[in-house]
Short mmCIF file of C-alpha atoms in Angstrom, two decimals:
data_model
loop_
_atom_site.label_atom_id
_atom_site.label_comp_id
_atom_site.label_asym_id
_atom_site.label_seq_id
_atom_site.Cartn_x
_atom_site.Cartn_y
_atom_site.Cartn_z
CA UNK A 1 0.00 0.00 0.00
CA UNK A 2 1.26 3.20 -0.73
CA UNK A 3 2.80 5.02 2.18
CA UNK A 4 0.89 8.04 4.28
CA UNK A 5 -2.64 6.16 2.60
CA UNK A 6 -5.50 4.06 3.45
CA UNK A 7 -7.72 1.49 1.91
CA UNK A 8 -11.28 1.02 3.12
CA UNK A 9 -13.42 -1.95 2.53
CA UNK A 10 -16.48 -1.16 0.90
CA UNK A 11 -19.62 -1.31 2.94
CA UNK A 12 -18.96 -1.72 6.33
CA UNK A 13 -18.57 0.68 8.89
CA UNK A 14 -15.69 -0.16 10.36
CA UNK A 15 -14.36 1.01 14.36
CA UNK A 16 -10.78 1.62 15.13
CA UNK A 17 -9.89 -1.29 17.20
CA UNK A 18 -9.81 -3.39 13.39
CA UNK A 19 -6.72 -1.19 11.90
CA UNK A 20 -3.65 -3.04 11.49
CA UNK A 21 -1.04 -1.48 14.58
CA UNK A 22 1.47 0.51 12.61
CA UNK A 23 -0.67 0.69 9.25
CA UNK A 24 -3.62 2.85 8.49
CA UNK A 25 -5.19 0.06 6.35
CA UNK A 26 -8.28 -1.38 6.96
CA UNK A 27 -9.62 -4.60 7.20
CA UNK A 28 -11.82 -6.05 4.57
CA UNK A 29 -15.23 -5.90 4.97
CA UNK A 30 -15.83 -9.32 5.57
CA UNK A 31 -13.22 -9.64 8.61
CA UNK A 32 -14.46 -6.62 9.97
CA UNK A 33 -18.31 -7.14 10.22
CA UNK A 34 -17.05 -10.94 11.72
CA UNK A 35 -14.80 -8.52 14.37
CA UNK A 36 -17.64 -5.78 15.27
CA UNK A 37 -19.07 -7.50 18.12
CA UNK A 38 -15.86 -8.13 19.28
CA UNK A 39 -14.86 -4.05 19.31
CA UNK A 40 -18.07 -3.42 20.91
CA UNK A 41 -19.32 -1.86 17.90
CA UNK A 42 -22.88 -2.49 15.91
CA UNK A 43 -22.76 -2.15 12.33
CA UNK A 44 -25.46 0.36 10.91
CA UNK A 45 -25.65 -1.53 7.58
CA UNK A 46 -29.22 -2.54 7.47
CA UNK A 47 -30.32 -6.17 7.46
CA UNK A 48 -30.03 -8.25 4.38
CA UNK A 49 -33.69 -8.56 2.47
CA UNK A 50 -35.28 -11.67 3.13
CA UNK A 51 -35.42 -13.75 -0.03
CA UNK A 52 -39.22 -13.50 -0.99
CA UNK A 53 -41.71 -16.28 -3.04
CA UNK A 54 -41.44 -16.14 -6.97
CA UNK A 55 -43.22 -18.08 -9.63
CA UNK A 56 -40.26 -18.79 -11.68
CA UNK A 57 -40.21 -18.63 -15.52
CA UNK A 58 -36.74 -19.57 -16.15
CA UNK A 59 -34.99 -23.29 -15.09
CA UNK A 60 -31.39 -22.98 -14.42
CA UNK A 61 -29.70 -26.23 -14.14
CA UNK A 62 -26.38 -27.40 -13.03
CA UNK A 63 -23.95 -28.63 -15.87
CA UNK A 64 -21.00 -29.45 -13.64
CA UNK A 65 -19.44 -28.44 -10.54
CA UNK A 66 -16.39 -29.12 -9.50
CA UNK A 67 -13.88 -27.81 -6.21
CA UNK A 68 -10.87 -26.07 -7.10
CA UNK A 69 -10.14 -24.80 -3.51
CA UNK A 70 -11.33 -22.27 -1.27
CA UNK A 71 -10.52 -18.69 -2.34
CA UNK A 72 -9.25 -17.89 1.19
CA UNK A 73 -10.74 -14.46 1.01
CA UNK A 74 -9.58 -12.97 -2.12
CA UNK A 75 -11.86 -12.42 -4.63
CA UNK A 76 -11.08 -15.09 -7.15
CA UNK A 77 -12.52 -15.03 -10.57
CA UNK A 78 -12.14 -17.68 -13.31
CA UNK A 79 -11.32 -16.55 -16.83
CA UNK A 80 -13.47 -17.78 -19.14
CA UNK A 81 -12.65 -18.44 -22.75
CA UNK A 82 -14.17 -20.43 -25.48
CA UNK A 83 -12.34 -23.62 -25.10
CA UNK A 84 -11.09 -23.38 -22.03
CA UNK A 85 -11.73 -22.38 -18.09
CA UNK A 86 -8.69 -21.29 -15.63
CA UNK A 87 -9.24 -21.40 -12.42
CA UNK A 88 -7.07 -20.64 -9.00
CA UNK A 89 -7.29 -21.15 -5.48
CA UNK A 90 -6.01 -19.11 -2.85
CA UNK A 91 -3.27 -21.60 -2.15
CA UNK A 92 -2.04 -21.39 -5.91
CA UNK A 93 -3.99 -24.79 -6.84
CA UNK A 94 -4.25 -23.49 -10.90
CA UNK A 95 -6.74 -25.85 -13.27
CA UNK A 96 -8.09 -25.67 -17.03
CA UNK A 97 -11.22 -27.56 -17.47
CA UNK A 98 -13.55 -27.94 -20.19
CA UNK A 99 -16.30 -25.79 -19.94
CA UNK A 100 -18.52 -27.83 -22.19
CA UNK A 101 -18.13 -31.11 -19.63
CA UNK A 102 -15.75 -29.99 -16.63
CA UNK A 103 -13.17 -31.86 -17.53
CA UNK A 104 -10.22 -31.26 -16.14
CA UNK A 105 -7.37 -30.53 -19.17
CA UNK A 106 -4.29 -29.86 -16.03
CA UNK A 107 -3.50 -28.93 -12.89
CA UNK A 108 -0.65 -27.20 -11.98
CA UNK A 109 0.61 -25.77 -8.28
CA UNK A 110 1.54 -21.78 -8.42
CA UNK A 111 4.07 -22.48 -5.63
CA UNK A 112 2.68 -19.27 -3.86
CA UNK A 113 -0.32 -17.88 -2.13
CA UNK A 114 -2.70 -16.18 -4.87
CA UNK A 115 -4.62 -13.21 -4.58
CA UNK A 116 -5.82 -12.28 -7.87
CA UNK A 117 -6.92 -14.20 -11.09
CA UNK A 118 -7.23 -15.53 -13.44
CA UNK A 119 -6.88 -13.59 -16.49
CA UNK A 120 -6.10 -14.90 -19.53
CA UNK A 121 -6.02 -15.00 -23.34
CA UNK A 122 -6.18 -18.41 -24.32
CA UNK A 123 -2.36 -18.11 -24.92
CA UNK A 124 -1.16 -17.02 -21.27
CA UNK A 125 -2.51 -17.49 -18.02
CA UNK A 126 -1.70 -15.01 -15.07
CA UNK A 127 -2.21 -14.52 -11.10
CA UNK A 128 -1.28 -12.09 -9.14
CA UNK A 129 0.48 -12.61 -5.38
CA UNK A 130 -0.24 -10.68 -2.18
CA UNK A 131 4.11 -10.50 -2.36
CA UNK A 132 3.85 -8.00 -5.13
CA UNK A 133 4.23 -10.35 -8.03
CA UNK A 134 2.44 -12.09 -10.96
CA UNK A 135 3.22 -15.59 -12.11
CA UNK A 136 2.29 -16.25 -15.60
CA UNK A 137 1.56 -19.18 -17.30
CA UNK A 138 1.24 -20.92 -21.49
CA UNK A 139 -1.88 -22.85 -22.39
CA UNK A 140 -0.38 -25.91 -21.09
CA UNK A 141 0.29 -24.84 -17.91
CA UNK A 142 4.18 -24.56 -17.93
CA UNK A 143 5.70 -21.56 -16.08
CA UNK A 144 6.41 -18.39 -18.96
CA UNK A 145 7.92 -16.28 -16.63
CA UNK A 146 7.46 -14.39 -12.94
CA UNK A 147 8.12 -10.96 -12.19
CA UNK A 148 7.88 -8.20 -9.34
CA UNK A 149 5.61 -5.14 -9.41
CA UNK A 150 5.26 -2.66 -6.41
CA UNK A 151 2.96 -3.55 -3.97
CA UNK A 152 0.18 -6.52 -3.56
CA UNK A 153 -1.98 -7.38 -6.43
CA UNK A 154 -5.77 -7.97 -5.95
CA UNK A 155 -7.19 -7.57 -9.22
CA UNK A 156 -6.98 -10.34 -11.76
CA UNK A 157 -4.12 -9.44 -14.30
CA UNK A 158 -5.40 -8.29 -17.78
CA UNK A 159 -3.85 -10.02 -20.88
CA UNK A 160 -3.81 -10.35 -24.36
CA UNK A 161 -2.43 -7.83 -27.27
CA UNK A 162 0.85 -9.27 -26.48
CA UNK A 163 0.55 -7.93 -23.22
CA UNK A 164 -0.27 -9.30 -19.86
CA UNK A 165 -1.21 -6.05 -17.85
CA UNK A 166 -1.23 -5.73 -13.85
CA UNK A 167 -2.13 -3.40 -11.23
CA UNK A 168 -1.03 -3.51 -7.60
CA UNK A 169 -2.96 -2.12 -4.30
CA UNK A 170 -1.00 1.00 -4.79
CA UNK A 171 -2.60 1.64 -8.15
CA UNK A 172 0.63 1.77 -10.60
CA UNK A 173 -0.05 -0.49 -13.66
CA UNK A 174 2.62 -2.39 -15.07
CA UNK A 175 2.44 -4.15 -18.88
CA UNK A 176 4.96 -7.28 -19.45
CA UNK A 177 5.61 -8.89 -22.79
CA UNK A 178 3.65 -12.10 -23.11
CA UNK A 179 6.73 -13.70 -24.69
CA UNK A 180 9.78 -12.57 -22.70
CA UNK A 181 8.80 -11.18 -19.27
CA UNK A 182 9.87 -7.63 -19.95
CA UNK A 183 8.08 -5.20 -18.35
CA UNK A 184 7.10 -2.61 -21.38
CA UNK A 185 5.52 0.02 -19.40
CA UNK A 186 4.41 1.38 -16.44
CA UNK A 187 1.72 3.94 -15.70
CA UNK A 188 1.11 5.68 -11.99
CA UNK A 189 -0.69 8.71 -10.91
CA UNK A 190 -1.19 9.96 -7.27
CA UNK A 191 -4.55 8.49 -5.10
CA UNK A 192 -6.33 10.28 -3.13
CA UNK A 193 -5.62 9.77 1.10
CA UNK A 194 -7.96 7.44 1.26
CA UNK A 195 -9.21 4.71 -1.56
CA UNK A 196 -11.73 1.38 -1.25
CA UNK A 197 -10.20 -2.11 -1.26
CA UNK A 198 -12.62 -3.06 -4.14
CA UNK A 199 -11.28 -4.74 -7.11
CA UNK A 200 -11.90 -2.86 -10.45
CA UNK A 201 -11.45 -3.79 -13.99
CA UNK A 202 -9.23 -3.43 -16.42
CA UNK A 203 -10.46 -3.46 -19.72
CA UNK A 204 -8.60 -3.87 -23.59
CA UNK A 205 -10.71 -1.00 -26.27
CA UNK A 206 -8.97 -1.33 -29.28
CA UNK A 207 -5.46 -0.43 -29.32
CA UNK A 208 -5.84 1.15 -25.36
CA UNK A 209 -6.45 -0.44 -22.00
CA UNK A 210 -9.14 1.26 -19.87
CA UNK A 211 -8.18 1.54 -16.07
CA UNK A 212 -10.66 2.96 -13.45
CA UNK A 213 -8.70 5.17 -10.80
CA UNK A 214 -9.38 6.26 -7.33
CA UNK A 215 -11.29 9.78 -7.14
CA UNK A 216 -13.71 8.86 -9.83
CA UNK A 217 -11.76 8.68 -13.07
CA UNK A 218 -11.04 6.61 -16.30
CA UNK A 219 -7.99 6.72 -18.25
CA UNK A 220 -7.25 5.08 -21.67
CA UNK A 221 -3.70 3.79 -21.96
CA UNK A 222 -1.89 3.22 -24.84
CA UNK A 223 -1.09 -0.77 -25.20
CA UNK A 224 2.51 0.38 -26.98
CA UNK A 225 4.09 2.75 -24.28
CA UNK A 226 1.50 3.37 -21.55
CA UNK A 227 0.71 7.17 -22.62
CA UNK A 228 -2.77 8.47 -21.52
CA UNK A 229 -4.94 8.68 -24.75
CA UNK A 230 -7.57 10.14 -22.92
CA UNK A 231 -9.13 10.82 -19.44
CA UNK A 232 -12.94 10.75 -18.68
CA UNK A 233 -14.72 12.11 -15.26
CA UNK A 234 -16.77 8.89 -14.09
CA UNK A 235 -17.98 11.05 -10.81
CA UNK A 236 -16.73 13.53 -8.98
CA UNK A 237 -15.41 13.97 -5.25
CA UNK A 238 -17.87 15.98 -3.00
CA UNK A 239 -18.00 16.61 0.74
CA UNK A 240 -15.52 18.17 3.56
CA UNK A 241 -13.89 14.72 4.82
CA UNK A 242 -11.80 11.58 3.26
CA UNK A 243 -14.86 9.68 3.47
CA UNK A 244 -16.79 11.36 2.14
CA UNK A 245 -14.95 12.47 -1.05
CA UNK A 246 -14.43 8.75 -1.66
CA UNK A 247 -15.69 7.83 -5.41
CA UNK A 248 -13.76 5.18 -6.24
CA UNK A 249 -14.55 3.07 -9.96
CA UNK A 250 -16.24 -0.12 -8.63
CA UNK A 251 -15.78 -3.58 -10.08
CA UNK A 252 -16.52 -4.33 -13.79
CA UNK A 253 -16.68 -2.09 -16.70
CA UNK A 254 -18.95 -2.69 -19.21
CA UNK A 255 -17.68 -2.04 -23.03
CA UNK A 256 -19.67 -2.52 -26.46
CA UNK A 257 -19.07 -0.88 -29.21
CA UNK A 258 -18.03 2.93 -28.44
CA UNK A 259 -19.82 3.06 -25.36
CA UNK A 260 -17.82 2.63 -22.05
CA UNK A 261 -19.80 2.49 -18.90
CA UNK A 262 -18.88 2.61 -15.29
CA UNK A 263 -20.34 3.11 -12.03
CA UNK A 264 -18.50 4.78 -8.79
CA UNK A 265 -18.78 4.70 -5.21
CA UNK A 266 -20.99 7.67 -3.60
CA UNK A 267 -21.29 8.49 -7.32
CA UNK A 268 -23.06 7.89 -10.82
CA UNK A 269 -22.80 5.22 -13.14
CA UNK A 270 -22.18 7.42 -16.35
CA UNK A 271 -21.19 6.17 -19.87
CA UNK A 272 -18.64 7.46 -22.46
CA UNK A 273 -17.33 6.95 -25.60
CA UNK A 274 -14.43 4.73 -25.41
CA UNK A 275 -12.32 6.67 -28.59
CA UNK A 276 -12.29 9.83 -26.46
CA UNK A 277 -13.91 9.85 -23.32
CA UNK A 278 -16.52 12.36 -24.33
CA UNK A 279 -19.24 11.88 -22.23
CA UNK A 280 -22.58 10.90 -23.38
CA UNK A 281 -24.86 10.19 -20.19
CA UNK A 282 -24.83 10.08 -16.71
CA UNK A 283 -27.27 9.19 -13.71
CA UNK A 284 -26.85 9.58 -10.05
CA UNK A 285 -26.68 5.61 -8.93
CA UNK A 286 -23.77 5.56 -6.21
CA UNK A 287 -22.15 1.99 -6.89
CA UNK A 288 -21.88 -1.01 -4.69
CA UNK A 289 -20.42 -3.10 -7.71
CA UNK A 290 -19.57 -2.91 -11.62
CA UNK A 291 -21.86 -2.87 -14.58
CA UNK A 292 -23.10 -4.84 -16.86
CA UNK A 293 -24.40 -4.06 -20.73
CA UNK A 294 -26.35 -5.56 -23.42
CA UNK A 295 -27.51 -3.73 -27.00
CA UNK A 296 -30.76 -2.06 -25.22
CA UNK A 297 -30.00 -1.29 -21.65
CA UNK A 298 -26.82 -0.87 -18.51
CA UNK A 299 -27.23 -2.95 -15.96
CA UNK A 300 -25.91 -1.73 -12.16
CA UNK A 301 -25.96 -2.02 -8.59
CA UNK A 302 -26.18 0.61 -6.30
CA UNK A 303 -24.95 0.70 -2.88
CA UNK A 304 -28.10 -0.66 -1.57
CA UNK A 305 -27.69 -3.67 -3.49
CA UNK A 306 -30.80 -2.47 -5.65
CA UNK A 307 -30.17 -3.84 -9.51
CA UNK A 308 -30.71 -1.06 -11.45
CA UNK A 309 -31.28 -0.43 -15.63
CA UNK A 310 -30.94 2.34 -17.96
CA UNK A 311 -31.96 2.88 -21.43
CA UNK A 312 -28.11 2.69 -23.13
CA UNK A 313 -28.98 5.45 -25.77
CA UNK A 314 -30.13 8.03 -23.55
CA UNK A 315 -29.66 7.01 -19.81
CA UNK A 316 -33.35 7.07 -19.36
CA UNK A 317 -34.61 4.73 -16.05
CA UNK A 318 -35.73 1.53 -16.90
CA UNK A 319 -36.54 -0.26 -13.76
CA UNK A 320 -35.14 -1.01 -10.29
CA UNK A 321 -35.47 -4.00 -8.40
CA UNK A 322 -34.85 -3.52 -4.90
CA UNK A 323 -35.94 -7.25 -3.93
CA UNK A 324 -31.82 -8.17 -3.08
CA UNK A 325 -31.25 -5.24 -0.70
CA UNK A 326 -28.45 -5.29 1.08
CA UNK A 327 -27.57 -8.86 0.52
CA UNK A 328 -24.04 -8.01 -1.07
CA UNK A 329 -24.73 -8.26 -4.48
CA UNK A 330 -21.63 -9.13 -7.32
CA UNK A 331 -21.29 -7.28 -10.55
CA UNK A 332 -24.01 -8.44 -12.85
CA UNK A 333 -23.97 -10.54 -15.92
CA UNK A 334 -26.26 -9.84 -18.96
CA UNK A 335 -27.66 -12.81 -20.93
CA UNK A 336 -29.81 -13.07 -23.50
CA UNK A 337 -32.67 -14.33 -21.15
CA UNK A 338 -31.36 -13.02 -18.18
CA UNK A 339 -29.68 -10.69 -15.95
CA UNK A 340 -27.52 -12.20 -13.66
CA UNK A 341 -26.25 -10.78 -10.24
CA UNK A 342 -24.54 -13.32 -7.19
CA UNK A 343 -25.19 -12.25 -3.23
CA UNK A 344 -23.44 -12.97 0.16
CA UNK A 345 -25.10 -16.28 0.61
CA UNK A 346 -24.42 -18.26 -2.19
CA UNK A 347 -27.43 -17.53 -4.29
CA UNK A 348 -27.65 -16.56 -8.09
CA UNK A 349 -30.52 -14.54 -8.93
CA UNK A 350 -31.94 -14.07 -12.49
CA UNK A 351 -33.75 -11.16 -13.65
CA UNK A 352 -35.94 -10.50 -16.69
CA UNK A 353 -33.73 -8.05 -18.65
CA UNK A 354 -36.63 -5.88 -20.16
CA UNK A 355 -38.39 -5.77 -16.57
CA UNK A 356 -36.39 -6.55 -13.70
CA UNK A 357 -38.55 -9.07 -12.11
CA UNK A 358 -36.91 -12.49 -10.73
CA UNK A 359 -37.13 -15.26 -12.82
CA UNK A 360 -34.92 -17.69 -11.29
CA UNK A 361 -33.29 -18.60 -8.32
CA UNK A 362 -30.49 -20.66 -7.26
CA UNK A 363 -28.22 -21.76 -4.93
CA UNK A 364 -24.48 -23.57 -6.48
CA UNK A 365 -22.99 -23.29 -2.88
CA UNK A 366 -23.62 -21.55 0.51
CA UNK A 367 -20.44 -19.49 0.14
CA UNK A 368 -20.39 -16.23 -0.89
CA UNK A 369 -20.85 -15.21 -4.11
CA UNK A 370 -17.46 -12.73 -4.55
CA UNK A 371 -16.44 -12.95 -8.32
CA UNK A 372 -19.33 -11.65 -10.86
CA UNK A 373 -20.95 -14.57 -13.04
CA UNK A 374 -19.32 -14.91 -16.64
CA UNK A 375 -21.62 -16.15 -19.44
CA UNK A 376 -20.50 -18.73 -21.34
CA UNK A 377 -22.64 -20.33 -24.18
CA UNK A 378 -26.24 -20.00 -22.98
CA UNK A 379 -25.56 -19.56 -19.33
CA UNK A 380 -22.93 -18.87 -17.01
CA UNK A 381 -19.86 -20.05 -14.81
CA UNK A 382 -19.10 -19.32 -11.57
CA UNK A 383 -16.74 -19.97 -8.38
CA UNK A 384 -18.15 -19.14 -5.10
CA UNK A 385 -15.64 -18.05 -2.32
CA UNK A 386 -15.29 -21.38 -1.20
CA UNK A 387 -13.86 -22.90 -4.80
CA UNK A 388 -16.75 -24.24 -6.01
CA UNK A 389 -16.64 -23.67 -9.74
CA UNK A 390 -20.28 -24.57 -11.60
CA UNK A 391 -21.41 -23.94 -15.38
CA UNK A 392 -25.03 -22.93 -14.95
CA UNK A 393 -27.62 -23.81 -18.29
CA UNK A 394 -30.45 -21.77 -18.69
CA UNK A 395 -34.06 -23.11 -20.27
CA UNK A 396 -37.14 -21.29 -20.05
#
């Protein structure tokens, strides 16, 4: 972590007695709220929503589930390709399977604690360390090369263009050279005092990389040399104190096209166009994870957990469905036939993308839901906190 700053966990109030002696970070949120009682303290989060009755319309089924390990806290997401599905655990257990049967292809052992991944190309296959490092792999899961970057990593590493692109708790982004290791680039800007410890997305837009930064912003890398192509204004910073000013990018971005979407913390979800960063809408939603987009409408979730749409031409309101409050809700997913959001207790919920009413329910594992789901084919795949990693078919 970058020295004379502080990371806060996103939605939990948290008391002093849970900072680290000697550092000003926090704990995550999930430590913390297990600690409160502890400290004396009541969290002023309000209760999750109980799940209510439904008559569902769409029948999600399980393909295959397998265990690739428990995620030991970090927020593990597999990459999913075409052909192929890596996975981690947070002991550096590293699989390919077959997404069409679960079969697994190979298994290989990181030989290190992981804290981010996987992301991949098809061609290379990269974690990221809480030691400051990412370990990247070839299809066949033989080592390509290691190498150092500044500080802990905790988002999965970008790659592809040639390139497999990281960024560390202290926000610097670093690009390597698929082939040789060499580090091409590196990009840093100065944070704000205070910043969340919620993973955000990187995302490739032609010949740039999008990264979301702390205080509200979007920049567009060059993939060659790292220089800014362009910045965009996601929200802005408001209020007297730290806290208050925070507006961190949260989770995914979504990118079609030459629209660019994000959401932000205490902020808007606003969209963009991803040659220049011009604006073209924005709504006051603040974030409590990414966004998702198909060709009609942005999907969200604000910091209430309620799932949120917008027309994508104009911004206009769509629906809300406020029937998963508070219950910790992951980036969503948008299918054809559904929208797709993950909560705190192990349950995937499927929405009706032109309405917003549930559809489905299930339940793959009683772990948290952490990573967002990925659609693959005509459903999904996901790995709940506890490793269990599911391809999800949807009928109906």
């Amino acid at each position: 972590m970058r020295a004379g700053s502080a990371s806060m966990p996103f939605g939990t109030n948290v008391p002093s007695c849970l900072q680290i002696p000697g550092r000003r970070e926090l704990v995550l949120g999930a430590l913390a709220a297990a600690a409160l009682a502890g400290c004396g303290a009541k969290s002023t989060r309000p209760k999750p929503a109980d799940l209510q009755d439904f008559k569902p319309s769409l029948t999600p089924r399980s393909a295959w589930s397998m265990s690739v390990g428990d995620a030991r806290s970090a927020p593990l997401k597999p990459a999913v390709l075409e052909n192929a599905v890596y996975a981690v655990s947070g002991n550096g257990a590293l699989v390919r399977v077959a997404p069409e049967n679960g079969q697994v292809t190979w298994q290989v052992s990181v030989g290190e604690r992981v804290s981010a991944g996987v992301g991949s190309d098809g061609f290379a296959v990269a974690v990221g360390t809480p030691r400051g490092e990412v370990i990247v792999f070839d299809a066949e899961g033989k080592l390509r090369f290691r190498a150092p970057v500044s500080s802990d990593v905790r988002a999965a590493p970008l790659v592809g263009r040639g390139l497999v692109i990281v960024r560390s708790i202290d926000h610097r982004i670093n690009a390597f050279e698929i082939d040789s290791g060499k580090r091409r680039w590196t990009f840093s800007r100065a944070v704000p005092p205070l910043t969340l410890r919620a993973p955000s997305a990187m995302a490739f837009a032609g010949d740039t990389v999008v990264v979301p930064l702390p205080g509200g912003r979007v920049v567009a890398l060059s993939l060659s040399n790292g220089a800014t192509r362009w910045e965009a204004s996601i929200a802005e910073p408001k209020g007297t104190t730290e806290v208050e000013r925070l507006t961190d990018v949260m989770g995914t971005l979504a990118i079609d096209g030459r629209d660019l979407c994000a959401a932000a913390f205490q902020g808007r979800l606003t969209c963009v166009d991803n040659t220049n960063g011009n604006l073209r809408w924005a709504r006051d939603v603040p974030a409590g994870a990414g966004v998702a987009m198909d060709s009609e409408r942005v999907y969200g979730v604000d910091g209430g957990d309620t799932v949120v749409a917008h027309a994508r031409s104009t911004g206009a309101s769509v629906w809300r469905n406020t029937q998963m409050a508070y219950r910790t809700l992951t980036s969503p997913a948008a299918l054809r036939s559904a929208v797709v959001v993950g909560d705190f207790q192990g349950y995937l919920h499927f929405l009706r993308p032109a309405t917003g009413e549930v559809v489905a329910r299930m339940r793959p594992d009683s772990s948290a839901m952490v990573a967002p789901p990925q659609a693959w084919a005509n459903g999904i795949i996901v790995q709940s906190q506890a490793g269990r990693l599911e391809r999800i078919e949807l009928a109906g």
